[in-house]
PDB file of C-alpha atoms in Angstrom:
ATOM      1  CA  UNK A   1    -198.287 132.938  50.066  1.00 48.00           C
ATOM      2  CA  UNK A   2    -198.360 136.620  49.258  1.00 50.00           C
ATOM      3  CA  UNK A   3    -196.976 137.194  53.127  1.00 45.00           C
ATOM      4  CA  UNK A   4    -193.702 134.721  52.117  1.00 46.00           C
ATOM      5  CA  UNK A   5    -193.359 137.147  48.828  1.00 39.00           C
ATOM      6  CA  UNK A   6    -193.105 140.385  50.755  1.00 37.00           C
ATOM      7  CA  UNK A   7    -190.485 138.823  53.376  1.00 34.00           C
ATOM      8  CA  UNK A   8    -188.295 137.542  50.697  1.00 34.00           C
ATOM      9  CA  UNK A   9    -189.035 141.136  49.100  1.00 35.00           C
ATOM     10  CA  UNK A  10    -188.360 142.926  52.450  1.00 35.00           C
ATOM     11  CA  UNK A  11    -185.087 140.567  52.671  1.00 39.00           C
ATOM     12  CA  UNK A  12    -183.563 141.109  49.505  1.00 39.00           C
ATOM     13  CA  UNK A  13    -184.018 144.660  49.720  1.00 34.00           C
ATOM     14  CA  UNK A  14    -182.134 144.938  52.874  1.00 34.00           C
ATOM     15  CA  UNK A  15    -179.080 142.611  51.442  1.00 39.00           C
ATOM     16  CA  UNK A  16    -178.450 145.033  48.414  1.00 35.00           C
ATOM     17  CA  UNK A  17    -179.208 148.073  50.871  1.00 32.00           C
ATOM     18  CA  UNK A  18    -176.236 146.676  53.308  1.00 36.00           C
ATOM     19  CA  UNK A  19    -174.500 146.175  49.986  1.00 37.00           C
ATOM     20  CA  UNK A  20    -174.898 149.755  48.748  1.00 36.00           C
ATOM     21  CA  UNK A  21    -174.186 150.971  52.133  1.00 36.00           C
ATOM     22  CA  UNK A  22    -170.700 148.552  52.680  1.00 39.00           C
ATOM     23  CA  UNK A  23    -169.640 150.660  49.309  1.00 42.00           C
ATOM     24  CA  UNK A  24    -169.545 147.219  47.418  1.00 42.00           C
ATOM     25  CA  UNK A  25    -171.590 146.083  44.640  1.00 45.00           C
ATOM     26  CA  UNK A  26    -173.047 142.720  43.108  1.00 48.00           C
ATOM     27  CA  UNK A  27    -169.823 142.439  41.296  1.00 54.00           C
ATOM     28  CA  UNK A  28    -167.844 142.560  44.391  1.00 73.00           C
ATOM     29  CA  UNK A  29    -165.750 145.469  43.567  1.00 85.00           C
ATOM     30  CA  UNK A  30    -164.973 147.432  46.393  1.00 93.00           C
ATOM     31  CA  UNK A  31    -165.761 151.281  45.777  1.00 96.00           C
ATOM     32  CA  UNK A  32    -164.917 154.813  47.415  1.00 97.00           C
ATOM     33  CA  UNK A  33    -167.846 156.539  49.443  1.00 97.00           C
ATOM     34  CA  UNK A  34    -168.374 160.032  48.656  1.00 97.00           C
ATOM     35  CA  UNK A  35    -166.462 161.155  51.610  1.00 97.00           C
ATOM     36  CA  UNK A  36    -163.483 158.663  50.494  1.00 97.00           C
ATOM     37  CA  UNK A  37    -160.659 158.049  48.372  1.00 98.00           C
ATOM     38  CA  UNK A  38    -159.763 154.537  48.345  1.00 98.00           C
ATOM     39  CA  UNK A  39    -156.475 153.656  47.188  1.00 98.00           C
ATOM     40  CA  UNK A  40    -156.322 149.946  45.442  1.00 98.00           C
ATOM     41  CA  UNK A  41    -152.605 148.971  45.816  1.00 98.00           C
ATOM     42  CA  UNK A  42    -151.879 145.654  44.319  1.00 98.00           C
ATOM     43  CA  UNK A  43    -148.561 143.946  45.148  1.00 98.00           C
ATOM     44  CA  UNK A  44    -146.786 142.573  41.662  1.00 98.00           C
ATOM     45  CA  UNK A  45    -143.633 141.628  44.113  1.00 98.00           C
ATOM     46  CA  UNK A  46    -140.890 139.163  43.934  1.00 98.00           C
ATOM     47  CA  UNK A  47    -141.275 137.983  47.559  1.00 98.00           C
ATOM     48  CA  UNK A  48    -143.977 138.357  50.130  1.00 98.00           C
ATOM     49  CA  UNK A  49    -143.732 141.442  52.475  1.00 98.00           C
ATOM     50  CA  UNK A  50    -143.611 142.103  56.537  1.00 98.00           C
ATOM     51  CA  UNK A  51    -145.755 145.087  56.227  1.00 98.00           C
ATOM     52  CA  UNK A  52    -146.230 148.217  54.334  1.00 98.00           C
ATOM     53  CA  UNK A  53    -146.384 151.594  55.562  1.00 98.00           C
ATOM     54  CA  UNK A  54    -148.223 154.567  54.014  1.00 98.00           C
ATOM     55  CA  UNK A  55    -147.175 158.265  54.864  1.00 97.00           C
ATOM     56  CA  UNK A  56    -150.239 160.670  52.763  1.00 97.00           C
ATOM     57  CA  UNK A  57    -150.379 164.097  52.856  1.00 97.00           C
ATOM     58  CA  UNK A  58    -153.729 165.950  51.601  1.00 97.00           C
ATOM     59  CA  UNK A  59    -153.026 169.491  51.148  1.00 95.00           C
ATOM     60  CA  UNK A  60    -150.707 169.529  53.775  1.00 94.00           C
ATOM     61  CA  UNK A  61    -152.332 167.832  56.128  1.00 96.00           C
ATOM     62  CA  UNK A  62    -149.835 164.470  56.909  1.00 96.00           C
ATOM     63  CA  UNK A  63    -151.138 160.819  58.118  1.00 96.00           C
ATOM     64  CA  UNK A  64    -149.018 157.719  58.593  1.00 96.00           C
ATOM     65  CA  UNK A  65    -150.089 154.446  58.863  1.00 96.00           C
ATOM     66  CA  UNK A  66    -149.690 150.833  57.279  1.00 96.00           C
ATOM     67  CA  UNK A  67    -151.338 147.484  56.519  1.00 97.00           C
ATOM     68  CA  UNK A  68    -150.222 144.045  57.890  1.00 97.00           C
ATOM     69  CA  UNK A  69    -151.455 140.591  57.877  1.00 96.00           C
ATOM     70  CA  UNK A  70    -154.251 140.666  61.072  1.00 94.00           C
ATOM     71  CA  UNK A  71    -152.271 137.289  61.852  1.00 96.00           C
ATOM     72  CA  UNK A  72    -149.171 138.341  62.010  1.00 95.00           C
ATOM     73  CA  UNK A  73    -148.203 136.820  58.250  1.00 97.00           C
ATOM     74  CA  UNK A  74    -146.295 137.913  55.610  1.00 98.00           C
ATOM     75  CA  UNK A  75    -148.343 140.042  52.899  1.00 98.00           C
ATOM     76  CA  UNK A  76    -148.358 137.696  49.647  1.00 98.00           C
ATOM     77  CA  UNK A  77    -146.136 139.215  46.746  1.00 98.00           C
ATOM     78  CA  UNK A  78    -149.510 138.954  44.844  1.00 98.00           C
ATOM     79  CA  UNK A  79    -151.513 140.543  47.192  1.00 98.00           C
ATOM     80  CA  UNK A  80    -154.256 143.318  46.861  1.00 98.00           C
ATOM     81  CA  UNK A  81    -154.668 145.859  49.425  1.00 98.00           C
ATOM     82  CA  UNK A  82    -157.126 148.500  50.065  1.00 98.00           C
ATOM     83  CA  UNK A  83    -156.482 151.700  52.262  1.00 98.00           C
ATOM     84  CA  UNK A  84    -159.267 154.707  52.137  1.00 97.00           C
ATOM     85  CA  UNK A  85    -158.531 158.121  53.119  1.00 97.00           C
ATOM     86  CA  UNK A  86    -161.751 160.182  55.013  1.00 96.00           C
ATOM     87  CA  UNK A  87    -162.375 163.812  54.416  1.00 96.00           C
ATOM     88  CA  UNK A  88    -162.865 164.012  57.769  1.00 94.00           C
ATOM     89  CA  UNK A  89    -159.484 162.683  59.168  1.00 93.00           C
ATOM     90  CA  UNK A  90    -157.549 165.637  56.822  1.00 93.00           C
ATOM     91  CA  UNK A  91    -160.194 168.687  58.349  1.00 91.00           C
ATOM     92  CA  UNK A  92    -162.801 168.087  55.391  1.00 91.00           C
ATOM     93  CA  UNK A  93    -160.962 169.706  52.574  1.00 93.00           C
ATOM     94  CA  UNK A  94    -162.658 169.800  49.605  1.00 92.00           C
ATOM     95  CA  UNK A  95    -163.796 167.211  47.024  1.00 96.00           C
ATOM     96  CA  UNK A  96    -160.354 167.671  45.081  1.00 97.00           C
ATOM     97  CA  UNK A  97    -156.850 167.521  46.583  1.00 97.00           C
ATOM     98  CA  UNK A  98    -153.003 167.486  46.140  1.00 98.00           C
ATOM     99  CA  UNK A  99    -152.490 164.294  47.073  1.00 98.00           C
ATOM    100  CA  UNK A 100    -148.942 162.969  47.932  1.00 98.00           C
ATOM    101  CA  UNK A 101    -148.214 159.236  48.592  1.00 98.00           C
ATOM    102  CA  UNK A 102    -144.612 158.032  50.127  1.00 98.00           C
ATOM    103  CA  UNK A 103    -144.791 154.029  50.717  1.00 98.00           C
ATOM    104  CA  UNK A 104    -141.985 152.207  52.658  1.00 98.00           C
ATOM    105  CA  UNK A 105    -142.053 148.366  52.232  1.00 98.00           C
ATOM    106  CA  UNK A 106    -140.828 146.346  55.544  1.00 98.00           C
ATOM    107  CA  UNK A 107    -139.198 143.175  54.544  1.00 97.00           C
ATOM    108  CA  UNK A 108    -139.691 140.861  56.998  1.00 97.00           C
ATOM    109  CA  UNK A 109    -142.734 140.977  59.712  1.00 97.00           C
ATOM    110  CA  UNK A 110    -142.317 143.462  62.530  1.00 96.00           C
ATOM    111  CA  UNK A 111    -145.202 144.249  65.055  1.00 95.00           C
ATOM    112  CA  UNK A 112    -146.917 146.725  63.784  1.00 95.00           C
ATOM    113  CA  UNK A 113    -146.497 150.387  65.876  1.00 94.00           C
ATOM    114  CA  UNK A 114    -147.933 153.742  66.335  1.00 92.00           C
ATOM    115  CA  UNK A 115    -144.482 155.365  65.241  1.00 93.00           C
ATOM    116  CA  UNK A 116    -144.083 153.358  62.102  1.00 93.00           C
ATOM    117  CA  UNK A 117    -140.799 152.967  63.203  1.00 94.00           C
ATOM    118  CA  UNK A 118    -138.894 149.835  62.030  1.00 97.00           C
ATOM    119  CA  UNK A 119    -135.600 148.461  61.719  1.00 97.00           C
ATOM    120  CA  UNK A 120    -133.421 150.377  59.071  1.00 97.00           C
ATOM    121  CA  UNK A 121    -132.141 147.151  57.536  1.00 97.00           C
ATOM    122  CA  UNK A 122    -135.669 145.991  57.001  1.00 97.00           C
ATOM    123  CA  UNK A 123    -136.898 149.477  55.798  1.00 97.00           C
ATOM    124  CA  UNK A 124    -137.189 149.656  52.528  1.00 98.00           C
ATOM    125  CA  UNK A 125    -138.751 153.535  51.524  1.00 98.00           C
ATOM    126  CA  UNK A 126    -140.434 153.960  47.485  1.00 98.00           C
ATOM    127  CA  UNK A 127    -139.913 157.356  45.642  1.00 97.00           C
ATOM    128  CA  UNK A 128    -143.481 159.643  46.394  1.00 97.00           C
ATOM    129  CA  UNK A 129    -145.664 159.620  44.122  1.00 98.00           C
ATOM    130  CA  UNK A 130    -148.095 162.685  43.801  1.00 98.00           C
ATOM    131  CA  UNK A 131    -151.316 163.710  41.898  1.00 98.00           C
ATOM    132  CA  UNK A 132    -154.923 165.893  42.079  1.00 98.00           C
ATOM    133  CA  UNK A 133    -157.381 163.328  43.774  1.00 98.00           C
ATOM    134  CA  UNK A 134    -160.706 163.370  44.168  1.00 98.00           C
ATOM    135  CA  UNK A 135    -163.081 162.474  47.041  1.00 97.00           C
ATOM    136  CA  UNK A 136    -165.265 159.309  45.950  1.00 97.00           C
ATOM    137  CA  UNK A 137    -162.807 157.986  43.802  1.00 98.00           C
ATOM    138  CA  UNK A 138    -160.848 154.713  43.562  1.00 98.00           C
ATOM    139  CA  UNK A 139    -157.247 155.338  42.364  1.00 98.00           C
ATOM    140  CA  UNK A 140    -154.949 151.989  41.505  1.00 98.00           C
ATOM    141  CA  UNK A 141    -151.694 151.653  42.389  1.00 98.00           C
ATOM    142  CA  UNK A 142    -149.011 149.285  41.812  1.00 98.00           C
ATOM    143  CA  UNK A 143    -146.175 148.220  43.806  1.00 98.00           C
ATOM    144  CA  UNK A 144    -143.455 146.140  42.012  1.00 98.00           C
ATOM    145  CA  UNK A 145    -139.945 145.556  42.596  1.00 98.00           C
ATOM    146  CA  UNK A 146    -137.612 143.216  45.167  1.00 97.00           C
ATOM    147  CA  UNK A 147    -135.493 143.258  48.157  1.00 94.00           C
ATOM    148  CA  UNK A 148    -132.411 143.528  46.781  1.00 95.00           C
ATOM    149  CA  UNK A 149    -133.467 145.825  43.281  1.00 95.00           C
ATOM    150  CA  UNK A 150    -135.729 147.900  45.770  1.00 96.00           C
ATOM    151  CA  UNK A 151    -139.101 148.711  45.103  1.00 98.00           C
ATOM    152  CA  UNK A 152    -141.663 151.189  42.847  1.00 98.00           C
ATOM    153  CA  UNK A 153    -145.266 152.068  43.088  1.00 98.00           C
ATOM    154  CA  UNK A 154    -146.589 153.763  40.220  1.00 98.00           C
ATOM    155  CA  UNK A 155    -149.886 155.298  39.871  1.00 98.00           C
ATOM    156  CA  UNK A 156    -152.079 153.367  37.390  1.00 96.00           C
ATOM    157  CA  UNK A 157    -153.980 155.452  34.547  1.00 90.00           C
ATOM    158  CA  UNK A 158    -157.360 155.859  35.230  1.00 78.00           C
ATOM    159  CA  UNK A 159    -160.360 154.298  32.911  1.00 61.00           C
TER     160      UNK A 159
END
């Protein structure tokens, strides 16, 4: 009997180890690693989305990529997205940076490509949004707006 008790010790352990290590916690909530700034961009849109495309820049140092559906859907107008940013992919600066975010919303699905290079008609691009970030830190951001209004993303106050 005492055997079965340090298995079921040895196994829980391990879960909320993987847990810790994932960056997640018993809540669920997804959080930054040390080395990370995880950007938590929920979509309060009037339609769903072909894809969204993130240009950052970290003290000068400039990234582009994007998030799509893995297959090959829309992104729901309700959606929320995660996208983390690595000290190590921006030449470890340090643990606070200028941070500068410039979001372009595709309107209908498109392969996604290396270029981030879509049709202008469906390319829709936000006004940048900038602040002082900090490594292991989760910043919310919100996206609203529609295809024919345009769209925003606004930077969400932290708690």
């Amino acid at each position: 009997m005492k055997m079965k008790n340090k298995v079921l010790v040895m196994i829980i352990t391990a879960f909320l180890l993987v847990l810790h290590v994932s960056g997640c916690s018993m809540s669920g909530e997804v959080q930054a690693a040390e080395d990370e700034i995880l950007l938590k961009i929920q979509l309060d849109v009037r339609e769903d989305i072909g894809l969204l495309v993130i240009d950052c820049d970290i003290d000068g140092t400039k990234t582009s990529g994007g998030i799509s559906s893995i297959d090959k859907t829309m992104l729901k107008r309700d959606e929320l997205l995660y996208w983390t940013l690595s000290q190590e992919d921006y030449g470890n600066p340090g643990e606070t940076v200028d941070l500068t975010l410039r979001f372009k919303v595709i309107t209908e699905y498109c392969d996604p490509n290396y270029e981030n290079i879509y049709p202008e008609e469906l390319t829709m691009p936000l006004e940048e949004i900038s602040w002082t970030a900090d490594f292991g830190k989760n910043y919310d951001i919100t996206i609203t707006g529609d295809h024919d209004s345009g769209y925003q993303a606004v930077l969400n106050p932290s708690d």
